[in-house]
Amino acid sequence: MQFNAPAGTTLFDDAKVVGRAHTRIDGPLKVTGTAPYAYERHDVVAGQLYGYPLGATIAHGRITAMETEAARTAPGVRAIISTLDVEPLGLGMMNVARLFGGAEVMHYHQAIALVVADSFEEARAASALIRVTYEADAPADYDLHAAFARLEGSGEPDTAYGDVDEAFRTAAAVTDQMYHTPGQSHQMMEPFASIVDWSDGGGLTGWISNQMINWTRGSLATTLGIDKERIRIESPYVGGGFGGKLWLRADTVLAALGSRAAKAPVKVALPRPMMMNNATHRSATVQRIRLAANADGTLKAIWHENVSYGLPGGRGENGTAQTPFFYGSETMRVKTHMAEMPLPESADMRAPGEGAGLMALEIAMDEMAEALSMDPVAFRVANDTQVTPGNPDLPFSDRHFVECLTRGAEAFGWDATRPAPGSRRDGDWLIGQGVAGAFRGALTLPSGARAAIEDGKLVIETDMTDIGTGSYTILAQTAAEVMGLTVDDVIVRLGNSAYPVSSGSGGQFGAVSSSTGVYAACMALRARIAEELQLDAPVFAKGRVRGGTTDRALLELTTEAVEAIEWGDFMEGFQKATFGAHFVEVGVNAYTGETRVRRMLAVCDAGRILNPTTARSQVIGGMVMGVGAALSEEMALDAARGMFANHDLAGYEVAVHADIPEQEVIFLDTLDPVASPLKAKGVGELGLCGVAAAVANAMYNATGIRLRDYPLTLDKMLDYLPAV
C-alpha cells in the first residue's frame, strides 16, 4: 500500500476500537511470569548450555596472550572461545566497535572470551581462571570540556541562516551559558540476553532480546559471514530496550560462536556490571547556548554548539537535534561536534539528541525569559512557529505546541506572576515550579504484516517487537477496527523473522509504522474477501461481512493477505514532529539541598492516540526517566582506566517509586493527516523530552540557585543555600 497523499476521511474517524482505552492483552502473561523472555526460553531447544563472558580490563590497546588451560579443565566446562582464536568479525549495521575477534581492544569490557559450561555457576567460576596479558596504549584525554574548547567554532555550521553576529550586537537581551549532561545508560530491566543454536554449523536460530528483528538478522549475517537466509530470529517479548537493543550486541554473537564450538545450544546474558561498558550508552555532552531577543520577547538569534564523544567512525550525541526546528528565530547558527575517545560505544538512547539537547535548551529558554522579565510560558508561546525556522516553505504537518503550554498552565495551576525564586516555603522545604517544552521528530518506516482468518480467529503476524510499549494491544485494536471485530477476536504474533518485515521498535516510529502496516494488511484482506465473495463494496461490521444478498460471519472464512505500507514522497513537503509541555513542582530542603519532585504534568500533541492506556504508560515512563536524568543518573568516568566505574544499579541510580509523586498526562488527541492513514504519530520518546529541564527550572524557582551541570545533586547547592 502506498501512502501518497494526506489522509482524508477514513474508517478511523468513526472508530469503535482504536483510540479507546484497552488493557494490555499480554498483561496476564507478564504479571504471572509466563511471558517467554529470551534467557528463559527453556522449552525451545533441548540441551542448552550456559555461556559466561569475559571483558577486557583496559580501555584501548592489544591482547598479547591469553592463558585458558586452567579454565578448560575446570568442572563442567564444554568449550572456551578466545578472541585471539577468531579473526576480527565483520561490522553489523551501526556497529562501530567489533563485537568479537582479533587482538585489538577498543574499549573497556569489550568481549574477549566466552566460557561454555553445564551450569551458569561453572561457567562463571571458570571465566575467573582465564589470565590475560595486555599491551595498553598511553592513557587518553577524556576531558570533554577541553574538547569543546578545542572544537568550538570549527567546521561549517550544520544549520545557519541570517546574520547571527549582527543580531547579538543589536539585541535587547542576550544570554550565553555552558551546560553539561553526563553519560547515561539504558539499564533496562532485562539484560542483553540470547539463546543461539548453531550446533551443526549450518542454520542458526536465535531466541534473543532485540528491538529490530530484520536489522539484527542482517547484522548477524554480516558479522558471522553467513547467508541471512540461514538465520532465524525470535524475540516475542523484550524486557525494555530504550534504544540499547536496536542493534546487534555481543551476547548474540558470543552465544552463536559458543554454540558452534560446543556443538550445542548456548545461552548468554551479559552480567549487569558488564552492560554499562560492553554495550552502548548516551554520550555526555558539553553545550554552549547563546540567545538574543528583541524587547517584545521574540528571539533574534539562536547559537547552539554541542560536543560529545565517540569511537572513531561513531556518532556521539547530537544535543542540537531539536534546535533548528523547535523555536522561531530571525537568525540561527547550530553546530555539533564529536571528539574521538576510546570509551564504550555511544549510540541511540531514548530520544537520541533531543534527550540531552532539551536538558540544556529548555534551561536557556528560562534564562532568557528571566532576562526579559517575561513569564516562561508566555516567552515560549511568543516564539512558536508553524514553519521550519530558516525554511518558511516547509510547514509543520500539524503543530499545537502553544495549546500544550496554555492548557498545561491552566491544568497545573501555573502562576504567571510566580513568587520570586527562593521565596516560597513549606516548613523546611523551598517550593518551586518549572516548565519546559518538548519536541521529538515523527519518523515513519516501511512496515508489513500478514492478516489471516484461521480457525475462527483473525491472526496478525509481523516481526514487530513489543519492548513494553503495548505493540500487541494496539496492533490487535487496529486489526479489529479495520475488520469490524473485537480485540478478543484477534491473535497477534510478533517478533519472528519468519513473519513479514516491520518497522521494528525505536525512534518513536514503531507504533505508527507497524499499526499502519497492519492496516495495510487488513485492507488487503478485505479486498481478498470481496474478490472471493464477489462483492463490490462489502461492509465489515460486528463480526460479519455484508454486501448485496451476502451476509456471512467473517471468522467462518479461511483466507489471508500480506501487505506493507510504503511512505510517499509528498511527506518531504512537511516537517513532521510531536510536541509537548512539562510542568513540575519540587521541594528543595533548605538545609540539606535534597530535592523531591512533588507533582508532574505532561501535555502531549502526538496526533491520534491509538490507546490512551498504553500511551499514558509510555509518557509517565519517560517522565520517570527524566527525573532520573535530572537528579541522579550519571555514568561516572574513571579517566585513569577509561571506564565507567558505577557499573551496576547500586552506583548508577535510576529513579524509583519513592522518587515519583503524582503524575498527570493530558493528550490533545489531535489529528495529523500527513503523518499516517491513522493520522497518528509516536509518543514513546516525547514523554522524556524536556522533563529534566523542567525539574531544573523548578529547582531554580525554589532556591534561586541556577544549576547547569547535570545531575542536579545536592552537593552543587550546599554552598548557596540559606544559612542555618
XYZ file of C-alpha atoms in Angstrom:
724
model
C 0.000 0.000 0.000
C 1.271 3.435 -0.926
C 0.526 6.429 1.287
C 0.837 9.139 -1.336
C -1.357 11.979 -0.073
C -2.632 13.337 3.238
C -5.347 11.156 4.700
C -8.909 12.256 4.122
C -11.891 10.825 5.958
C -11.080 7.263 6.996
C -12.705 4.478 8.981
C -10.608 5.562 11.974
C -12.513 8.857 12.164
C -15.506 6.881 13.422
C -13.505 4.322 15.367
C -15.078 1.881 17.778
C -11.844 0.213 18.965
C -8.847 2.361 18.007
C -8.448 5.352 20.274
C -10.223 3.652 23.151
C -8.517 2.629 26.377
C -7.763 -1.087 26.473
C -5.649 -3.037 28.934
C -2.624 -4.861 27.558
C -3.605 -8.173 26.046
C -0.196 -9.536 27.048
C -0.555 -8.250 30.593
C -1.677 -11.536 32.206
C 1.388 -13.336 30.799
C 3.714 -10.705 32.221
C 2.231 -10.462 35.687
C 2.124 -14.249 36.039
C 5.714 -14.690 34.878
C 4.745 -16.758 31.839
C 5.732 -14.343 29.070
C 8.696 -16.014 27.311
C 11.716 -13.707 27.597
C 14.945 -14.607 25.811
C 17.069 -16.168 28.568
C 14.095 -18.104 29.927
C 13.171 -19.940 26.707
C 13.896 -23.322 28.263
C 11.387 -25.087 26.025
C 12.589 -24.001 22.573
C 15.554 -26.333 22.223
C 16.935 -29.155 24.358
C 20.406 -29.395 25.848
C 21.058 -25.709 26.470
C 24.474 -24.856 27.913
C 25.470 -21.696 29.735
C 27.917 -19.111 28.463
C 29.684 -16.562 30.671
C 31.548 -13.676 29.005
C 34.898 -12.175 29.898
C 35.518 -8.492 29.233
C 38.745 -6.595 28.604
C 40.182 -4.717 31.565
C 41.961 -1.999 29.594
C 40.417 0.870 27.655
C 42.459 0.550 24.484
C 45.416 -1.473 23.321
C 46.098 -5.098 22.397
C 45.913 -8.535 23.940
C 49.317 -10.202 23.768
C 48.435 -13.500 25.437
C 45.506 -15.365 26.968
C 46.005 -18.390 29.226
C 42.872 -20.557 29.132
C 44.129 -24.026 30.107
C 43.065 -23.812 33.744
C 39.596 -22.748 32.676
C 39.344 -25.520 30.065
C 39.976 -28.188 32.692
C 37.594 -26.681 35.250
C 34.488 -28.694 36.239
C 31.620 -28.647 33.742
C 33.399 -26.662 31.035
C 32.428 -27.686 27.494
C 34.191 -25.061 25.393
C 36.070 -21.777 25.515
C 36.227 -19.273 22.708
C 39.005 -16.712 22.791
C 39.094 -13.547 20.719
C 42.676 -14.482 19.792
C 41.410 -17.620 18.082
C 38.886 -15.762 15.928
C 39.627 -13.443 13.033
C 38.153 -9.954 13.503
C 34.457 -10.300 12.749
C 32.553 -8.074 10.356
C 30.762 -4.947 11.497
C 26.989 -5.138 11.561
C 24.600 -2.268 10.986
C 25.634 0.778 13.070
C 28.248 -1.232 14.988
C 31.403 0.831 15.435
C 33.464 -1.414 17.711
C 33.917 -5.040 16.688
C 31.850 -7.314 18.886
C 34.486 -10.077 18.887
C 37.618 -11.337 17.182
C 41.236 -10.223 16.986
C 43.693 -8.812 19.493
C 42.669 -5.147 19.360
C 40.832 -3.681 22.352
C 38.752 -0.605 21.505
C 37.035 -0.091 24.865
C 36.817 -1.392 28.425
C 34.808 -4.617 28.902
C 34.923 -5.394 25.199
C 34.111 -9.120 24.982
C 37.327 -11.138 24.680
C 36.308 -14.671 25.710
C 33.350 -16.900 26.499
C 33.285 -19.952 28.748
C 30.589 -22.523 27.947
C 29.672 -24.955 30.707
C 26.912 -27.199 32.029
C 25.795 -24.599 34.562
C 25.935 -20.851 34.955
C 27.986 -21.148 38.144
C 30.564 -23.415 36.495
C 30.914 -21.071 33.521
C 31.328 -18.045 35.767
C 33.866 -19.765 38.023
C 35.935 -20.943 35.072
C 35.969 -17.476 33.494
C 37.779 -16.209 36.586
C 40.648 -18.636 35.845
C 41.498 -17.042 32.483
C 44.642 -14.922 32.578
C 45.050 -12.133 30.021
C 48.156 -10.102 29.218
C 47.750 -6.713 27.578
C 49.826 -4.081 25.880
C 47.896 -0.949 26.776
C 48.087 2.286 24.829
C 49.027 5.505 26.584
C 46.172 6.984 28.663
C 43.755 9.015 26.568
C 42.458 12.520 27.207
C 38.846 12.224 28.332
C 38.280 15.907 29.128
C 35.130 16.818 27.203
C 35.278 20.465 28.275
C 38.772 20.708 26.819
C 37.471 19.047 23.666
C 34.753 21.684 23.411
C 37.319 24.462 23.745
C 39.377 22.829 21.020
C 36.499 22.231 18.595
C 34.319 25.277 19.208
C 33.825 27.327 16.087
C 35.445 24.785 13.780
C 33.807 23.413 10.668
C 30.817 24.633 8.734
C 27.605 25.014 10.770
C 25.025 22.263 10.402
C 22.298 24.914 10.256
C 22.900 28.590 9.518
C 20.769 31.449 8.275
C 20.792 35.195 8.792
C 23.468 37.402 10.346
C 23.802 35.930 13.828
C 26.645 38.224 14.867
C 24.673 41.340 13.949
C 21.647 40.003 15.802
C 23.669 39.716 19.015
C 25.070 43.218 18.604
C 21.614 44.776 18.297
C 19.573 42.584 20.666
C 17.639 43.927 23.650
C 18.737 40.937 25.747
C 21.465 38.329 25.431
C 22.229 35.134 27.346
C 25.345 32.978 26.971
C 25.857 29.894 29.130
C 27.576 26.488 29.192
C 25.684 23.282 30.008
C 26.828 19.731 30.728
C 24.897 16.478 30.526
C 26.597 13.266 31.702
C 26.759 9.885 30.040
C 23.583 7.873 30.597
C 22.986 4.121 30.494
C 19.866 2.327 29.260
C 19.793 -0.042 32.261
C 16.577 -1.727 31.167
C 15.178 -4.402 33.451
C 16.034 -7.308 31.150
C 19.746 -7.508 30.314
C 21.132 -8.246 26.869
C 20.386 -11.951 26.507
C 20.330 -14.633 23.805
C 19.937 -18.353 23.268
C 21.501 -19.483 19.999
C 21.547 -22.881 18.367
C 24.271 -23.097 15.730
C 25.377 -26.500 16.889
C 25.632 -28.085 13.439
C 27.362 -25.087 11.856
C 24.534 -24.834 9.315
C 21.333 -22.930 10.009
C 21.378 -20.604 13.006
C 18.375 -19.983 15.250
C 18.439 -17.260 17.882
C 15.973 -16.525 20.660
C 17.111 -13.055 21.627
C 16.106 -9.786 23.249
C 16.139 -7.212 20.486
C 14.084 -4.314 19.179
C 14.754 -4.742 15.446
C 14.438 -8.283 14.090
C 15.295 -7.669 10.441
C 18.177 -5.261 11.103
C 19.703 -7.651 13.612
C 19.260 -10.664 11.379
C 21.163 -8.871 8.621
C 23.856 -7.683 11.016
C 24.331 -11.179 12.398
C 24.793 -12.490 8.861
C 27.381 -9.787 8.136
C 29.203 -10.305 11.423
C 29.428 -14.084 11.154
C 29.868 -14.142 7.389
C 26.907 -16.399 6.634
C 23.835 -16.116 4.424
C 21.000 -14.157 6.011
C 18.537 -16.807 4.832
C 20.246 -19.335 7.113
C 19.336 -17.266 10.177
C 16.045 -17.334 12.076
C 15.437 -14.899 14.930
C 12.698 -14.807 17.556
C 12.096 -12.015 20.062
C 8.425 -12.038 21.068
C 8.923 -10.279 24.423
C 11.559 -7.708 25.276
C 12.031 -6.505 28.837
C 12.908 -2.951 27.874
C 15.447 -1.592 25.454
C 15.374 2.223 25.301
C 17.469 2.029 22.122
C 20.149 -0.213 23.599
C 18.717 -3.233 21.765
C 18.287 -1.552 18.380
C 21.455 -3.132 17.086
C 23.275 -6.455 17.273
C 25.179 -6.786 20.539
C 27.858 -9.117 21.902
C 25.528 -11.528 23.722
C 24.093 -12.869 20.448
C 27.477 -13.148 18.737
C 29.034 -14.892 21.740
C 26.138 -17.327 22.030
C 26.454 -18.179 18.331
C 30.205 -18.758 18.486
C 29.825 -20.692 21.740
C 27.152 -22.914 20.231
C 29.299 -23.716 17.222
C 32.279 -24.545 19.459
C 30.328 -26.643 21.966
C 28.073 -28.221 19.326
C 25.058 -27.454 21.497
C 22.650 -24.564 22.069
C 24.177 -21.867 24.295
C 22.541 -19.120 26.317
C 24.352 -15.892 27.238
C 23.212 -12.932 29.304
C 25.523 -10.003 29.858
C 26.073 -9.641 33.611
C 24.686 -6.340 34.891
C 28.183 -4.999 35.772
C 29.253 -5.620 32.165
C 26.312 -3.920 30.477
C 27.409 -0.357 31.017
C 30.864 -0.709 29.473
C 30.330 -3.535 26.984
C 27.182 -2.194 25.330
C 26.196 1.264 24.104
C 25.123 4.348 26.053
C 24.230 8.021 25.637
C 27.373 10.133 25.415
C 27.965 13.044 27.736
C 27.674 16.479 26.150
C 29.062 19.955 26.672
C 26.837 22.615 25.146
C 27.095 26.347 24.744
C 23.830 28.132 24.044
C 23.641 31.826 23.195
C 20.276 33.500 22.754
C 19.466 37.016 21.609
C 15.983 38.519 21.923
C 14.026 41.588 20.988
C 12.304 43.673 23.630
C 8.940 42.084 22.716
C 10.285 38.645 23.633
C 10.778 37.249 20.135
C 14.085 35.543 19.504
C 16.543 37.420 17.347
C 19.246 34.721 17.324
C 19.896 31.161 18.479
C 23.502 29.990 18.550
C 23.864 26.429 19.812
C 27.081 24.428 19.762
C 27.477 20.898 21.122
C 30.292 18.411 21.619
C 30.018 14.765 22.604
C 32.401 11.822 22.382
C 32.509 8.631 20.372
C 34.778 5.994 18.934
C 36.353 6.727 15.546
C 33.574 6.459 12.996
C 30.912 6.824 15.686
C 28.094 9.311 16.173
C 28.154 10.717 19.689
C 25.075 12.575 20.979
C 23.760 15.454 18.891
C 22.435 17.813 21.553
C 21.395 20.294 18.848
C 18.937 17.882 17.185
C 15.831 19.867 18.148
C 17.220 23.377 17.865
C 16.760 24.031 14.110
C 13.053 23.154 14.387
C 11.635 23.988 17.794
C 11.552 27.775 18.145
C 11.285 30.519 15.603
C 14.232 32.903 15.391
C 15.304 35.635 12.992
C 18.779 34.088 12.701
C 20.384 30.813 13.729
C 23.723 29.045 13.893
C 23.909 25.410 15.023
C 26.859 23.025 15.099
C 27.549 19.655 16.699
C 30.997 18.078 17.041
C 32.244 14.650 18.070
C 35.524 14.203 19.920
C 37.099 10.797 19.385
C 37.677 8.983 22.686
C 38.343 5.283 23.423
C 35.242 4.851 25.555
C 32.442 2.304 25.249
C 30.350 2.965 22.181
C 27.993 5.934 22.189
C 24.757 5.272 20.322
C 20.992 5.595 20.494
C 19.230 6.017 23.811
C 15.602 7.068 24.199
C 15.154 10.318 22.231
C 18.744 10.415 20.969
C 19.771 14.032 20.524
C 16.686 15.694 21.980
C 17.062 13.738 25.215
C 20.273 15.591 26.069
C 19.700 18.688 23.963
C 16.482 19.776 25.637
C 18.118 19.359 29.048
C 20.162 22.409 28.046
C 17.988 24.364 25.607
C 14.981 24.493 27.916
C 17.066 25.910 30.757
C 18.434 28.508 28.331
C 14.883 29.452 27.350
C 14.004 30.034 31.004
C 17.125 32.130 31.488
C 16.198 34.353 28.577
C 12.638 34.679 29.863
C 14.066 35.913 33.158
C 16.393 38.349 31.373
C 13.328 39.799 29.629
C 11.205 39.732 32.804
C 8.727 37.505 30.957
C 6.722 34.543 32.147
C 8.483 31.391 30.850
C 5.226 30.055 29.368
C 4.482 33.350 27.619
C 8.051 33.530 26.286
C 7.753 30.092 24.689
C 4.350 30.978 23.231
C 5.843 34.120 21.705
C 8.439 32.049 19.862
C 6.224 29.328 18.449
C 6.428 28.744 14.701
C 4.221 26.905 12.227
C 7.015 26.624 9.653
C 10.574 25.340 9.817
C 12.801 28.193 11.017
C 15.055 29.222 8.165
C 12.800 27.499 5.610
C 9.331 29.108 5.586
C 8.329 26.931 2.623
C 8.481 23.806 4.812
C 5.463 23.917 7.156
C 4.846 21.610 10.062
C 2.286 18.984 9.164
C 0.441 19.639 12.427
C 1.718 21.598 15.439
C -0.117 22.503 18.640
C 2.751 23.455 20.937
C 1.033 26.634 22.127
C -2.024 24.651 23.176
C 0.232 22.265 25.098
C 1.620 25.232 27.033
C -1.634 27.083 27.673
C -3.706 24.032 28.524
C -0.929 22.710 30.734
C -0.595 26.023 32.558
C -4.323 26.036 33.287
C -4.444 22.401 34.422
C -1.311 22.715 36.554
C -2.366 25.964 38.189
C 0.628 27.806 36.765
C 1.013 31.306 38.183
C 2.379 33.679 35.555
C 3.325 36.039 38.397
C 5.128 33.370 40.397
C 6.834 34.419 43.641
C 10.488 35.369 43.302
C 12.957 32.443 43.361
C 13.635 31.232 46.878
C 10.670 32.969 48.469
C 8.077 30.188 48.846
C 8.428 27.750 51.748
C 6.635 24.809 53.279
C 8.387 24.199 56.603
C 11.974 23.194 55.846
C 11.236 22.918 52.126
C 11.715 25.584 49.489
C 8.961 25.183 46.863
C 9.293 25.943 43.172
C 7.607 25.320 39.850
C 9.160 24.857 36.435
C 8.129 24.374 32.826
C 9.861 23.065 29.722
C 8.879 22.426 26.134
C 9.102 19.011 24.492
C 9.962 18.219 20.880
C 10.625 14.948 19.096
C 10.524 14.164 15.390
C 7.834 11.903 13.888
C 9.732 9.400 11.758
C 7.973 6.565 9.949
C 9.447 3.437 8.314
C 8.047 0.849 5.905
C 6.236 -1.911 7.749
C 4.478 -5.105 6.713
C 2.183 -7.724 8.183
C 0.195 -10.862 7.390
C -3.510 -10.873 8.162
C -5.262 -14.242 8.057
C -8.509 -15.777 9.204
C -7.643 -19.138 10.696
C -9.616 -21.446 12.985
C -12.183 -18.817 13.853
C -9.692 -16.038 14.674
C -8.108 -13.120 12.869
C -4.366 -13.748 13.081
C -1.855 -10.916 12.664
C 1.799 -11.804 12.110
C 4.632 -9.302 11.812
C 8.225 -9.216 13.011
C 7.375 -6.109 15.042
C 8.543 -6.264 18.663
C 6.929 -5.269 21.954
C 9.530 -3.721 24.246
C 6.957 -2.906 26.909
C 5.225 -0.337 24.721
C 1.948 -2.147 24.097
C 2.509 -3.306 20.494
C 0.413 -6.440 20.959
C -2.540 -4.381 22.081
C -2.535 -1.520 19.580
C -1.980 -3.890 16.646
C -4.923 -6.006 17.812
C -7.031 -2.852 18.099
C -6.033 -1.710 14.605
C -6.862 -5.083 13.068
C -10.159 -5.322 14.936
C -11.152 -1.828 13.798
C -10.439 -2.470 10.129
C -12.148 -5.869 10.055
C -15.172 -4.973 12.177
C -14.238 -7.317 15.003
C -13.456 -7.098 18.717
C -9.978 -7.283 20.219
C -10.872 -10.711 21.622
C -11.282 -11.972 18.051
C -7.659 -11.165 17.199
C -4.461 -13.128 17.829
C -1.259 -11.124 17.406
C 2.081 -12.860 16.849
C 5.230 -10.748 16.952
C 8.998 -10.884 16.913
C 9.748 -13.689 14.467
C 11.903 -13.319 11.366
C 9.590 -15.759 9.574
C 6.902 -13.058 9.634
C 6.701 -10.045 7.277
C 9.297 -7.364 7.964
C 8.039 -4.476 10.086
C 9.421 -1.137 11.183
C 10.586 -2.615 14.483
C 10.577 -0.659 17.737
C 12.613 2.502 18.173
C 12.893 6.192 17.401
C 9.224 6.736 18.281
C 8.389 5.245 14.856
C 7.263 1.773 15.954
C 3.623 2.268 16.912
C 2.542 4.413 13.982
C 4.542 2.471 11.373
C 3.582 -1.031 12.495
C -0.082 -0.196 13.079
C -0.242 1.293 9.581
C 1.378 -1.886 8.258
C -1.348 -3.922 9.944
C -3.955 -1.555 8.498
C -2.483 -2.163 5.028
C -2.569 -5.948 5.520
C -6.151 -5.871 6.755
C -7.275 -3.676 3.864
C -5.651 -6.196 1.530
C -7.525 -8.948 3.372
C -10.794 -7.051 2.904
C -10.068 -6.795 -0.813
C -9.290 -10.518 -0.973
C -12.557 -11.377 0.776
C -14.505 -9.049 -1.524
C -12.962 -10.786 -4.528
C -13.616 -14.274 -3.202
C -17.231 -13.459 -2.313
C -17.708 -11.374 -5.484
C -18.793 -8.279 -3.574
C -18.360 -4.744 -4.910
C -18.470 -2.734 -1.676
C -18.738 -5.056 1.315
C -19.324 -3.757 4.821
C -17.266 -5.257 7.636
C -19.003 -4.716 10.972
C -19.995 -6.586 14.101
C -18.120 -9.706 13.053
C -19.880 -10.039 9.712
C -19.259 -9.160 6.063
C -22.296 -7.910 4.183
C -22.968 -6.894 0.611
C -25.926 -7.366 -1.695
C -27.604 -10.595 -0.634
C -24.478 -11.849 1.150
C -24.318 -11.857 4.936
C -21.510 -14.044 6.300
C -19.847 -14.480 9.669
C -16.361 -13.177 8.936
C -14.497 -15.650 11.127
C -16.097 -18.626 9.380
C -13.988 -17.824 6.303
C -10.427 -19.000 5.671
C -8.195 -16.602 3.758
C -5.133 -14.394 4.130
C -3.252 -11.396 2.747
C 0.228 -9.963 3.139
C 0.870 -6.279 2.631
C 3.175 -3.457 3.702
C 2.924 0.311 3.956
C 5.240 2.465 1.867
C 5.513 6.176 2.610
C 5.097 8.625 -0.264
C 7.415 11.438 -1.310
C 4.736 14.043 -0.535
C 5.827 13.870 3.102
C 9.051 15.638 2.165
C 6.975 18.797 1.797
C 6.244 18.855 5.527
C 8.125 18.887 8.793
C 6.657 16.137 10.990
C 7.132 16.248 14.743
C 5.477 15.785 18.114
C 5.261 18.439 20.809
C 4.615 18.737 24.499
C 4.918 20.784 27.647
C 6.103 19.539 31.026
C 5.173 21.223 34.309
C 6.912 20.217 37.544
C 6.720 21.258 41.192
C 9.607 20.436 43.516
C 10.578 20.876 47.114
C 14.223 21.519 47.989
C 15.260 21.073 51.603
C 16.604 24.426 52.717
C 19.288 22.842 54.905
C 20.385 19.675 53.092
C 19.698 20.509 49.441
C 17.705 17.292 48.985
C 15.257 17.690 46.102
C 11.887 15.977 45.964
C 9.554 16.149 42.995
C 6.049 16.868 44.307
C 3.897 16.700 41.183
C 4.260 16.497 37.409
C 2.088 17.179 34.382
C 2.741 16.416 30.720
C 0.596 17.728 27.873
C 1.263 15.939 24.592
C 0.489 16.714 20.961
C 1.123 13.493 19.041
C -1.769 13.040 16.647
C -4.449 10.439 17.220
C -3.747 8.450 20.369
C -4.248 4.800 19.477
C -4.738 3.625 23.063
C -4.788 6.148 25.919
C -3.822 3.479 28.462
C -0.655 2.282 26.751
C 0.229 5.801 25.557
C -0.061 7.185 29.078
C 2.166 4.365 30.307
C 4.787 5.413 27.768
C 4.643 9.063 28.761
C 4.797 8.552 32.519
C 7.693 6.144 31.981
C 9.502 8.881 30.089
C 8.735 11.333 32.888
C 10.266 8.916 35.416
C 13.368 8.614 33.242
C 13.529 12.409 33.065
C 13.512 12.688 36.851
C 16.422 10.245 36.990
C 18.277 12.250 34.342
C 17.732 15.440 36.309
C 18.584 14.301 39.819
C 20.749 11.187 39.893
C 21.771 9.422 36.673
C 25.427 9.781 35.719
C 27.946 7.367 34.261
C 30.945 8.103 36.476
C 34.059 8.111 34.304
C 37.288 6.741 35.744
C 39.631 8.686 33.472
C 42.690 6.778 34.678
C 41.226 3.483 33.471
C 38.980 4.689 30.649
C 35.862 3.031 32.042
C 32.606 3.829 33.785
C 33.083 2.872 37.405
C 29.495 2.786 38.698
C 28.531 -0.140 36.503
C 25.622 -1.551 38.490
C 22.264 -0.383 39.798
C 23.723 0.371 43.219
C 26.035 3.011 41.780
C 24.041 4.108 38.740
C 20.958 5.490 40.446
C 17.746 5.446 38.417
C 14.536 6.956 39.734
C 12.489 4.559 41.888
C 8.949 4.517 43.215
C 9.757 6.740 46.181
C 11.061 9.441 43.840
C 7.875 9.692 41.787
C 4.806 11.511 43.111
C 1.549 12.427 41.383
C 1.820 12.243 37.571
C -0.796 13.537 35.183
C -0.884 13.243 31.393
C -3.132 15.156 29.000
C -3.338 14.166 25.335
C -4.618 16.817 22.951
C -5.614 13.915 20.660
C -5.092 15.980 17.542
C -5.163 14.552 14.022
C -2.221 14.737 11.623
C -3.332 13.612 8.146
C 0.231 13.847 6.819
C 1.721 11.561 9.459
C -0.158 8.352 8.561
C -3.503 6.998 7.348
C -4.411 6.704 11.028
C -3.494 10.401 11.499
C -1.347 9.222 14.407
C 2.250 9.819 15.472
C 4.526 8.200 18.024
C 4.624 9.279 21.651
C 7.088 6.927 23.349
C 10.031 9.335 23.480
C 8.158 12.629 23.806
C 7.461 11.870 27.462
C 11.175 12.113 28.270
C 11.994 15.200 26.218
C 12.328 18.321 28.366
C 11.465 16.729 31.719
C 14.923 17.173 33.258
C 14.960 20.866 32.326
C 11.512 21.358 33.877
C 12.915 19.899 37.107
C 15.973 22.161 36.856
C 13.820 25.218 36.274
C 11.613 24.304 39.240
C 14.696 23.915 41.432
C 15.852 27.382 40.404
C 12.430 28.823 41.189
C 12.578 27.113 44.594
C 16.087 28.202 45.556
C 17.360 30.936 43.271
C 20.316 28.640 42.528
C 20.804 28.027 38.811
C 22.431 24.672 38.052
C 23.566 23.804 34.533
C 25.649 20.707 35.278
C 23.587 17.512 35.454
C 22.773 15.573 37.541
C 21.484 18.285 39.860
C 22.776 16.767 43.084
C 22.644 18.422 46.485
C 26.417 18.929 46.738
C 26.166 21.502 43.947
C 23.745 23.615 46.025
C 25.004 23.360 49.592
C 27.268 26.394 49.441
C 24.435 28.604 48.169
C 21.526 27.555 50.400
C 20.289 29.846 53.198
C 22.436 29.852 56.308
C 21.202 27.517 59.026
